[in-house]
PDB file of C-alpha atoms in Angstrom:
ATOM      1  CA  MET A  14      16.702  24.004  -2.831  1.00  0.00           C
ATOM      2  CA  LYS A  15      15.078  23.012   0.170  1.00  0.00           C
ATOM      3  CA  ARG A  16      14.134  20.085   1.059  1.00  0.00           C
ATOM      4  CA  ARG A  17      10.266  20.690   2.143  1.00  0.00           C
ATOM      5  CA  SER A  18      10.238  22.244  -1.338  1.00  0.00           C
ATOM      6  CA  LEU A  19      11.082  18.551  -2.853  1.00  0.00           C
ATOM      7  CA  LEU A  20       8.740  16.515  -0.201  1.00  0.00           C
ATOM      8  CA  LEU A  21       6.136  17.101  -3.013  1.00  0.00           C
ATOM      9  CA  LEU A  22       8.242  15.072  -5.299  1.00  0.00           C
ATOM     10  CA  GLY A  23       8.309  11.936  -3.163  1.00  0.00           C
ATOM     11  CA  ALA A  24       4.339  12.720  -3.040  1.00  0.00           C
ATOM     12  CA  LEU A  25       2.925  14.219  -5.737  1.00  0.00           C
ATOM     13  CA  SER A  26      -0.596  15.113  -4.167  1.00  0.00           C
ATOM     14  CA  PRO A  27      -1.313  18.177  -1.578  1.00  0.00           C
ATOM     15  CA  ILE A  28      -1.431  15.038   0.979  1.00  0.00           C
ATOM     16  CA  ALA A  29       1.662  12.466   1.554  1.00  0.00           C
ATOM     17  CA  LEU A  30      -0.778   9.392   1.562  1.00  0.00           C
ATOM     18  CA  PHE A  31       2.319   7.298   1.281  1.00  0.00           C
ATOM     19  CA  SER A  32       5.089   9.220   3.713  1.00  0.00           C
ATOM     20  CA  ALA A  33       8.586   8.667   3.609  1.00  0.00           C
ATOM     21  CA  ARG A  34       8.569   8.651   6.947  1.00  0.00           C
ATOM     22  CA  TYR A  35       7.051   5.543   7.668  1.00  0.00           C
ATOM     23  CA  LEU A  36       9.021   4.002   4.193  1.00  0.00           C
ATOM     24  CA  ARG A  37      12.667   4.794   5.742  1.00  0.00           C
ATOM     25  CA  ALA A  38      11.598   3.190   9.165  1.00  0.00           C
ATOM     26  CA  ILE A  39       9.840  -0.127   7.076  1.00  0.00           C
ATOM     27  CA  THR A  40      12.889  -0.835   5.170  1.00  0.00           C
ATOM     28  CA  ALA A  41      15.727   0.486   8.055  1.00  0.00           C
ATOM     29  CA  GLY A  42      13.819  -1.482  10.495  1.00  0.00           C
ATOM     30  CA  ALA A  43      13.262   1.421  12.742  1.00  0.00           C
ATOM     31  CA  PRO A  44      10.552   1.254  14.979  1.00  0.00           C
ATOM     32  CA  LEU A  45       7.329   2.836  13.730  1.00  0.00           C
ATOM     33  CA  PRO A  46       5.105   5.076  15.895  1.00  0.00           C
ATOM     34  CA  THR A  47       4.070   3.583  19.092  1.00  0.00           C
ATOM     35  CA  ASP A  48       0.294   3.999  17.523  1.00  0.00           C
ATOM     36  CA  TYR A  49       0.988   2.942  14.454  1.00  0.00           C
ATOM     37  CA  ARG A  50      -1.314   0.176  13.950  1.00  0.00           C
ATOM     38  CA  GLN A  51      -3.866   2.180  15.188  1.00  0.00           C
ATOM     39  CA  GLN A  52      -3.572   4.795  12.730  1.00  0.00           C
ATOM     40  CA  VAL A  53      -3.958   2.615  10.115  1.00  0.00           C
ATOM     41  CA  GLU A  54      -7.187   0.411  11.034  1.00  0.00           C
ATOM     42  CA  GLU A  55      -8.580   4.167  11.514  1.00  0.00           C
ATOM     43  CA  LEU A  56      -7.401   4.791   8.305  1.00  0.00           C
ATOM     44  CA  HIS A  57      -9.480   1.608   7.249  1.00  0.00           C
ATOM     45  CA  GLN A  58     -12.215   2.736   8.702  1.00  0.00           C
ATOM     46  CA  PHE A  59     -12.392   5.857   7.559  1.00  0.00           C
ATOM     47  CA  ALA A  60     -12.168   4.663   4.163  1.00  0.00           C
ATOM     48  CA  SER A  61     -14.277   1.990   4.287  1.00  0.00           C
ATOM     49  CA  THR A  62     -17.512   3.684   5.765  1.00  0.00           C
ATOM     50  CA  ILE A  63     -17.792   7.068   3.526  1.00  0.00           C
ATOM     51  CA  GLN A  64     -21.489   7.265   3.018  1.00  0.00           C
ATOM     52  CA  THR A  65     -22.027  11.249   2.918  1.00  0.00           C
ATOM     53  CA  PRO A  66     -19.538  13.985   1.931  1.00  0.00           C
ATOM     54  CA  ALA A  67     -18.802  15.070   5.499  1.00  0.00           C
ATOM     55  CA  ASP A  68     -17.489  11.330   6.064  1.00  0.00           C
ATOM     56  CA  ALA A  69     -15.352  12.038   2.902  1.00  0.00           C
ATOM     57  CA  ARG A  70     -14.295  14.948   4.391  1.00  0.00           C
ATOM     58  CA  ARG A  71     -13.230  13.527   7.678  1.00  0.00           C
ATOM     59  CA  PHE A  72     -11.182  10.987   5.551  1.00  0.00           C
ATOM     60  CA  VAL A  73      -9.515  13.378   4.095  1.00  0.00           C
ATOM     61  CA  ASP A  74      -8.589  15.329   7.033  1.00  0.00           C
ATOM     62  CA  PHE A  75      -7.698  12.099   9.151  1.00  0.00           C
ATOM     63  CA  LEU A  76      -4.970  11.928   6.544  1.00  0.00           C
ATOM     64  CA  ALA A  77      -3.776  15.174   6.142  1.00  0.00           C
ATOM     65  CA  GLY A  78      -3.448  15.743   9.702  1.00  0.00           C
ATOM     66  CA  LEU A  79      -1.418  11.990   8.959  1.00  0.00           C
ATOM     67  CA  PHE A  80       0.945  13.899   7.265  1.00  0.00           C
ATOM     68  CA  ALA A  81       1.161  17.503   7.964  1.00  0.00           C
ATOM     69  CA  LYS A  82       4.809  17.550   8.754  1.00  0.00           C
ATOM     70  CA  GLU A  83       5.515  16.055   5.890  1.00  0.00           C
ATOM     71  CA  MET A  84       4.238  18.499   3.503  1.00  0.00           C
ATOM     72  CA  PRO A  85       5.560  21.817   2.523  1.00  0.00           C
ATOM     73  CA  PRO A  86       2.982  25.032   3.874  1.00  0.00           C
ATOM     74  CA  GLY A  87       0.043  25.180   1.562  1.00  0.00           C
ATOM     75  CA  TRP A  88      -0.153  22.136   0.344  1.00  0.00           C
ATOM     76  CA  THR A  89      -3.159  20.590   3.085  1.00  0.00           C
ATOM     77  CA  GLY A  90      -5.214  23.979   2.711  1.00  0.00           C
ATOM     78  CA  HIS A  91      -9.291  24.065   2.768  1.00  0.00           C
ATOM     79  CA  SER A  92      -9.945  24.269  -0.930  1.00  0.00           C
ATOM     80  CA  LEU A  93      -7.533  21.338  -1.750  1.00  0.00           C
ATOM     81  CA  ARG A  94      -8.853  19.281   0.821  1.00  0.00           C
ATOM     82  CA  ASN A  95     -12.304  20.015  -0.681  1.00  0.00           C
ATOM     83  CA  GLN A  96     -11.099  19.186  -4.536  1.00  0.00           C
ATOM     84  CA  LEU A  97      -9.972  15.406  -2.929  1.00  0.00           C
ATOM     85  CA  ALA A  98     -12.959  14.467  -0.751  1.00  0.00           C
ATOM     86  CA  GLN A  99     -15.491  15.339  -3.503  1.00  0.00           C
ATOM     87  CA  ALA A 100     -14.115  13.206  -5.556  1.00  0.00           C
ATOM     88  CA  GLU A 101     -13.520  10.766  -3.464  1.00  0.00           C
ATOM     89  CA  PHE A 102     -17.097  10.714  -2.245  1.00  0.00           C
ATOM     90  CA  SER A 103     -18.272  10.995  -5.930  1.00  0.00           C
ATOM     91  CA  ALA A 104     -16.150   7.870  -6.634  1.00  0.00           C
ATOM     92  CA  VAL A 105     -17.584   6.079  -3.816  1.00  0.00           C
ATOM     93  CA  SER A 106     -21.240   6.581  -4.345  1.00  0.00           C
ATOM     94  CA  ASP A 107     -21.680   6.590  -7.954  1.00  0.00           C
ATOM     95  CA  PRO A 108     -19.464   3.735  -9.771  1.00  0.00           C
ATOM     96  CA  GLN A 109     -19.973   5.807 -13.021  1.00  0.00           C
ATOM     97  CA  LYS A 110     -18.199   9.129 -11.352  1.00  0.00           C
ATOM     98  CA  ALA A 111     -15.560   6.901 -10.301  1.00  0.00           C
ATOM     99  CA  ILE A 112     -11.470   8.241 -11.968  1.00  0.00           C
ATOM    100  CA  PRO A 113     -11.168   6.717 -15.301  1.00  0.00           C
ATOM    101  CA  GLU A 114      -7.951   4.750 -15.557  1.00  0.00           C
ATOM    102  CA  SER A 115      -7.646   6.915 -19.219  1.00  0.00           C
ATOM    103  CA  ARG A 116      -8.466   9.948 -17.419  1.00  0.00           C
ATOM    104  CA  LEU A 117      -5.239   9.065 -15.098  1.00  0.00           C
ATOM    105  CA  ALA A 118      -3.279   7.906 -17.533  1.00  0.00           C
ATOM    106  CA  GLU A 119      -3.487  11.461 -19.385  1.00  0.00           C
ATOM    107  CA  ALA A 120      -2.953  13.495 -16.032  1.00  0.00           C
ATOM    108  CA  TRP A 121       0.064  11.372 -15.403  1.00  0.00           C
ATOM    109  CA  ASN A 122       1.371  11.511 -19.348  1.00  0.00           C
ATOM    110  CA  ALA A 123       1.120  15.030 -19.080  1.00  0.00           C
ATOM    111  CA  TYR A 124       3.013  15.819 -16.133  1.00  0.00           C
ATOM    112  CA  VAL A 125       5.764  12.970 -17.674  1.00  0.00           C
ATOM    113  CA  ASP A 126       5.958  15.882 -20.534  1.00  0.00           C
ATOM    114  CA  THR A 127       5.692  19.424 -18.994  1.00  0.00           C
ATOM    115  CA  ILE A 128       8.549  17.910 -16.526  1.00  0.00           C
ATOM    116  CA  GLY A 129       9.907  16.481 -19.450  1.00  0.00           C
ATOM    117  CA  ALA A 130      11.075  13.182 -18.283  1.00  0.00           C
ATOM    118  CA  THR A 131      11.933  10.095 -20.912  1.00  0.00           C
ATOM    119  CA  GLU A 132       9.146   8.434 -22.880  1.00  0.00           C
ATOM    120  CA  ASP A 133       9.626   5.537 -20.791  1.00  0.00           C
ATOM    121  CA  HIS A 134       7.827   6.904 -17.681  1.00  0.00           C
ATOM    122  CA  LYS A 135       4.577   6.981 -20.092  1.00  0.00           C
ATOM    123  CA  VAL A 136       1.508   4.681 -18.676  1.00  0.00           C
ATOM    124  CA  THR A 137      -1.007   2.943 -20.738  1.00  0.00           C
ATOM    125  CA  PRO A 138      -4.868   2.175 -19.087  1.00  0.00           C
ATOM    126  CA  ALA A 139      -3.874  -1.416 -19.030  1.00  0.00           C
ATOM    127  CA  GLU A 140      -0.812  -0.683 -16.941  1.00  0.00           C
ATOM    128  CA  LEU A 141      -2.587   1.358 -14.200  1.00  0.00           C
ATOM    129  CA  HIS A 142      -5.185  -0.849 -13.978  1.00  0.00           C
ATOM    130  CA  ASN A 143      -2.534  -4.135 -13.562  1.00  0.00           C
ATOM    131  CA  LEU A 144      -0.813  -1.830 -11.512  1.00  0.00           C
ATOM    132  CA  ARG A 145      -3.897  -1.372  -9.153  1.00  0.00           C
ATOM    133  CA  ASP A 146      -4.648  -5.181  -9.279  1.00  0.00           C
ATOM    134  CA  ALA A 147      -0.890  -5.196  -7.735  1.00  0.00           C
ATOM    135  CA  PHE A 148      -1.626  -3.213  -4.824  1.00  0.00           C
ATOM    136  CA  LEU A 149      -4.743  -4.439  -4.191  1.00  0.00           C
ATOM    137  CA  THR A 150      -3.934  -7.813  -4.195  1.00  0.00           C
ATOM    138  CA  THR A 151      -1.018  -6.942  -1.865  1.00  0.00           C
ATOM    139  CA  ALA A 152      -2.835  -4.862   0.282  1.00  0.00           C
ATOM    140  CA  ARG A 153      -5.702  -7.923   0.302  1.00  0.00           C
ATOM    141  CA  LEU A 154      -2.466 -10.454   1.493  1.00  0.00           C
ATOM    142  CA  THR A 155      -1.327  -8.653   3.787  1.00  0.00           C
ATOM    143  CA  TRP A 156      -4.352  -7.480   5.816  1.00  0.00           C
ATOM    144  CA  ASP A 157      -5.745 -10.785   5.780  1.00  0.00           C
ATOM    145  CA  ARG A 158      -2.633 -12.098   7.868  1.00  0.00           C
ATOM    146  CA  GLY A 159      -3.049  -9.675  10.378  1.00  0.00           C
ATOM    147  CA  SER A 160      -0.445  -7.048   9.153  1.00  0.00           C
ATOM    148  CA  ARG A 161      -0.889  -3.135   9.358  1.00  0.00           C
ATOM    149  CA  ASN A 162       0.665  -1.163   7.620  1.00  0.00           C
ATOM    150  CA  ILE A 163      -0.306   1.836   6.101  1.00  0.00           C
ATOM    151  CA  TRP A 164       1.268   1.122   2.077  1.00  0.00           C
ATOM    152  CA  ALA A 165      -1.444  -1.145   2.129  1.00  0.00           C
ATOM    153  CA  VAL A 166      -4.797  -0.674   3.217  1.00  0.00           C
ATOM    154  CA  PRO A 167      -6.887  -2.249   0.987  1.00  0.00           C
ATOM    155  CA  SER A 168     -10.329  -0.422   1.721  1.00  0.00           C
ATOM    156  CA  ILE A 169      -8.723   2.861  -0.498  1.00  0.00           C
ATOM    157  CA  TYR A 170      -9.646   1.039  -3.630  1.00  0.00           C
ATOM    158  CA  ALA A 171     -12.658   0.663  -5.908  1.00  0.00           C
ATOM    159  CA  THR A 172     -13.955  -2.442  -5.888  1.00  0.00           C
ATOM    160  CA  LEU A 173     -17.196  -4.293  -7.594  1.00  0.00           C
ATOM    161  CA  PRO A 174     -19.957  -5.744  -5.543  1.00  0.00           C
ATOM    162  CA  ASP A 175     -18.030  -9.209  -6.007  1.00  0.00           C
ATOM    163  CA  GLY A 176     -14.942  -7.892  -5.065  1.00  0.00           C
ATOM    164  CA  ARG A 177     -13.395  -7.414  -8.099  1.00  0.00           C
ATOM    165  CA  LEU A 178     -11.411  -4.116  -8.778  1.00  0.00           C
ATOM    166  CA  ALA A 179     -13.561  -1.745 -10.454  1.00  0.00           C
ATOM    167  CA  PRO A 180     -12.643  -0.070 -13.817  1.00  0.00           C
ATOM    168  CA  GLY A 181     -12.723   3.386 -12.268  1.00  0.00           C
ATOM    169  CA  CYS A 182     -10.487   4.295  -9.421  1.00  0.00           C
ATOM    170  CA  ARG A 183     -11.306   6.490  -6.096  1.00  0.00           C
ATOM    171  CA  ALA A 184      -9.760   9.650  -5.589  1.00  0.00           C
ATOM    172  CA  VAL A 185      -7.270   8.611  -2.636  1.00  0.00           C
ATOM    173  CA  GLU A 186      -6.392   5.722  -4.351  1.00  0.00           C
ATOM    174  CA  SER A 187      -5.418   7.074  -7.596  1.00  0.00           C
ATOM    175  CA  ILE A 188      -3.323   9.460  -5.248  1.00  0.00           C
ATOM    176  CA  ARG A 189      -1.304   6.887  -4.051  1.00  0.00           C
ATOM    177  CA  LEU A 190      -0.554   5.617  -7.893  1.00  0.00           C
ATOM    178  CA  LEU A 191       0.606   8.520  -9.037  1.00  0.00           C
ATOM    179  CA  TRP A 192       3.311   8.653  -5.877  1.00  0.00           C
ATOM    180  CA  ASP A 193       4.335   5.119  -7.392  1.00  0.00           C
ATOM    181  CA  LEU A 194       4.716   6.517 -10.396  1.00  0.00           C
ATOM    182  CA  ALA A 195       6.700   8.593  -9.364  1.00  0.00           C
ATOM    183  CA  ASN A 196       8.880   6.888  -6.928  1.00  0.00           C
ATOM    184  CA  ARG A 197       8.723   3.224  -7.645  1.00  0.00           C
ATOM    185  CA  PRO A 198       9.638   2.646 -11.394  1.00  0.00           C
ATOM    186  CA  GLU A 199      10.015  -1.316 -10.853  1.00  0.00           C
ATOM    187  CA  ASN A 200       6.337  -1.604 -10.158  1.00  0.00           C
ATOM    188  CA  LEU A 201       5.342  -0.162 -13.376  1.00  0.00           C
ATOM    189  CA  LYS A 202       7.846  -2.350 -15.212  1.00  0.00           C
ATOM    190  CA  GLY A 203       6.245  -5.715 -13.347  1.00  0.00           C
ATOM    191  CA  ALA A 204       2.862  -4.460 -14.493  1.00  0.00           C
ATOM    192  CA  ARG A 205       4.208  -3.957 -17.890  1.00  0.00           C
ATOM    193  CA  ASP A 206       5.487  -7.053 -18.156  1.00  0.00           C
ATOM    194  CA  ARG A 207       2.088  -8.472 -16.740  1.00  0.00           C
ATOM    195  CA  VAL A 208       0.190  -6.990 -19.599  1.00  0.00           C
ATOM    196  CA  SER A 209       2.545  -8.177 -21.928  1.00  0.00           C
ATOM    197  CA  LYS A 210       1.531 -11.736 -21.126  1.00  0.00           C
ATOM    198  CA  GLY A 211      -1.519 -10.974 -20.366  1.00  0.00           C
ATOM    199  CA  VAL A 212      -1.532 -11.872 -16.790  1.00  0.00           C
ATOM    200  CA  LEU A 213      -2.970 -10.141 -13.254  1.00  0.00           C
ATOM    201  CA  PHE A 214      -0.735  -9.756  -9.909  1.00  0.00           C
ATOM    202  CA  SER A 215      -4.275 -11.695  -8.716  1.00  0.00           C
ATOM    203  CA  ASP A 216      -4.132 -14.580 -11.100  1.00  0.00           C
ATOM    204  CA  LEU A 217      -0.747 -15.915  -9.411  1.00  0.00           C
ATOM    205  CA  PHE A 218      -2.836 -16.011  -6.295  1.00  0.00           C
ATOM    206  CA  GLN A 219      -5.252 -18.397  -8.195  1.00  0.00           C
ATOM    207  CA  LYS A 220      -3.206 -21.007  -8.494  1.00  0.00           C
ATOM    208  CA  PRO A 221      -4.668 -25.156  -7.786  1.00  0.00           C
ATOM    209  CA  SER A 222      -4.496 -26.259  -4.037  1.00  0.00           C
ATOM    210  CA  GLY A 223      -0.609 -27.644  -3.023  1.00  0.00           C
ATOM    211  CA  SER A 224       0.561 -25.599  -6.064  1.00  0.00           C
ATOM    212  CA  PRO A 225       3.484 -23.188  -5.323  1.00  0.00           C
ATOM    213  CA  GLY A 226       3.023 -19.235  -5.350  1.00  0.00           C
ATOM    214  CA  PRO A 227       4.351 -16.054  -4.282  1.00  0.00           C
ATOM    215  CA  SER A 228       4.861 -15.307  -1.060  1.00  0.00           C
ATOM    216  CA  ILE A 229       3.701 -12.849   0.817  1.00  0.00           C
ATOM    217  CA  THR A 230       6.716 -11.259   0.663  1.00  0.00           C
ATOM    218  CA  GLN A 231       6.915 -10.878  -2.841  1.00  0.00           C
ATOM    219  CA  ALA A 232       4.271  -9.173  -2.927  1.00  0.00           C
ATOM    220  CA  ALA A 233       4.746  -7.321  -0.503  1.00  0.00           C
ATOM    221  CA  SER A 234       7.787  -6.116  -2.293  1.00  0.00           C
ATOM    222  CA  ILE A 235       5.772  -4.683  -4.946  1.00  0.00           C
ATOM    223  CA  THR A 236       5.363  -1.448  -2.412  1.00  0.00           C
ATOM    224  CA  PHE A 237       8.086  -1.801  -0.353  1.00  0.00           C
ATOM    225  CA  THR A 238      11.065  -2.109  -2.299  1.00  0.00           C
ATOM    226  CA  VAL A 239      13.882   1.206  -2.851  1.00  0.00           C
ATOM    227  CA  ASN A 240      15.678   0.950  -5.914  1.00  0.00           C
ATOM    228  CA  PRO A 241      17.408   4.208  -5.859  1.00  0.00           C
ATOM    229  CA  PRO A 242      18.010   6.417  -8.170  1.00  0.00           C
ATOM    230  CA  LYS A 243      14.806   7.875  -8.798  1.00  0.00           C
ATOM    231  CA  PRO A 244      14.611   8.930 -12.715  1.00  0.00           C
ATOM    232  CA  MET A 245      11.101  10.925 -12.166  1.00  0.00           C
ATOM    233  CA  GLU A 246      12.883  12.761  -9.248  1.00  0.00           C
ATOM    234  CA  LEU A 247      16.131  13.888 -11.375  1.00  0.00           C
ATOM    235  CA  ALA A 248      13.408  14.928 -14.436  1.00  0.00           C
ATOM    236  CA  ALA A 249      11.678  17.313 -11.781  1.00  0.00           C
ATOM    237  CA  ARG A 250      14.237  18.632  -9.770  1.00  0.00           C
ATOM    238  CA  ASN A 251      15.718  19.716 -13.128  1.00  0.00           C
ATOM    239  CA  TYR A 252      12.776  21.041 -13.975  1.00  0.00           C
ATOM    240  CA  ILE A 253      12.867  23.341 -10.656  1.00  0.00           C
ATOM    241  CA  GLN A 254      16.212  24.242 -11.812  1.00  0.00           C
ATOM    242  CA  LEU A 255      15.476  25.893 -14.834  1.00  0.00           C
ATOM    243  CA  ASN A 256      11.786  26.605 -14.172  1.00  0.00           C
ATOM    244  CA  GLY A 257      11.157  27.169 -10.373  1.00  0.00           C
ATOM    245  CA  ASN A 258       8.977  26.096  -7.760  1.00  0.00           C
ATOM    246  CA  LYS A 259       6.351  27.672  -8.384  1.00  0.00           C
ATOM    247  CA  ALA A 260       6.260  26.359 -12.061  1.00  0.00           C
ATOM    248  CA  PHE A 261       6.194  22.793 -10.747  1.00  0.00           C
ATOM    249  CA  ARG A 262       3.732  23.933  -8.727  1.00  0.00           C
ATOM    250  CA  SER A 263       1.687  24.376 -11.741  1.00  0.00           C
ATOM    251  CA  ALA A 264       3.068  21.111 -13.370  1.00  0.00           C
ATOM    252  CA  VAL A 265       1.816  19.163 -10.476  1.00  0.00           C
ATOM    253  CA  MET A 266      -1.837  20.770  -9.529  1.00  0.00           C
ATOM    254  CA  ALA A 267      -2.361  20.542 -13.067  1.00  0.00           C
ATOM    255  CA  MET A 268      -2.218  16.754 -12.981  1.00  0.00           C
ATOM    256  CA  LEU A 269      -3.975  17.073  -9.585  1.00  0.00           C
ATOM    257  CA  THR A 270      -6.918  18.976 -11.110  1.00  0.00           C
ATOM    258  CA  LYS A 271      -7.035  16.614 -14.347  1.00  0.00           C
ATOM    259  CA  THR A 272      -7.258  13.538 -11.982  1.00  0.00           C
ATOM    260  CA  LEU A 273     -10.127  14.891  -9.673  1.00  0.00           C
ATOM    261  CA  SER A 274     -12.316  16.720 -12.637  1.00  0.00           C
TER     262      SER A 274
END
């Protein structure tokens, strides 16, 4: 099976927003592209200044350009970009049109069923909300400290006017969540533990002054930790072996269509 055909296992989207190319460089200490910081700043700028459908399309096109080399042919096509851009603009312009966490959970859980992954990979809306809170908190902490990395851009998340996490998701944010569910099971486990205790990750940073709390390194580990093997990738690989790439593509597209509809 060609590696390019399996790249989708590491992205689960038409646009590989959080590419293995960057993750490998970060975790291995390898040098990032010379224009990496500029790319992240531009990503933040595009994500935070969407006022028209054209703005949303420029945001999506920018992502497609960044990761065109990572995706199999056909996964950054015009129709897919339109769908993602439309959903992104809808969520930004009208909070009532944001992607409900319940819908995202349904889309992911249906995908888990389709490829025959185990039940423990399914999620609840509460777990997704807790995971979103962890990602947004981490992104803000790293960003406020001057760190710039493509895994922690706070402006891709749906927030309320007071800065709190919104109950619904933006489109690109949803893609980032799907990627993480497929590739970082330890993050979901952490979210489940917090849900069981009735706390959010952001609560850990609201301690009285002087009280010890998680360090920024601990927070960043939510997005950077790499712990193979990846059970979802193995399930997807088995599904492809039994049903072929076309069936797998259909399963992913069904998940994306459900998410972005």
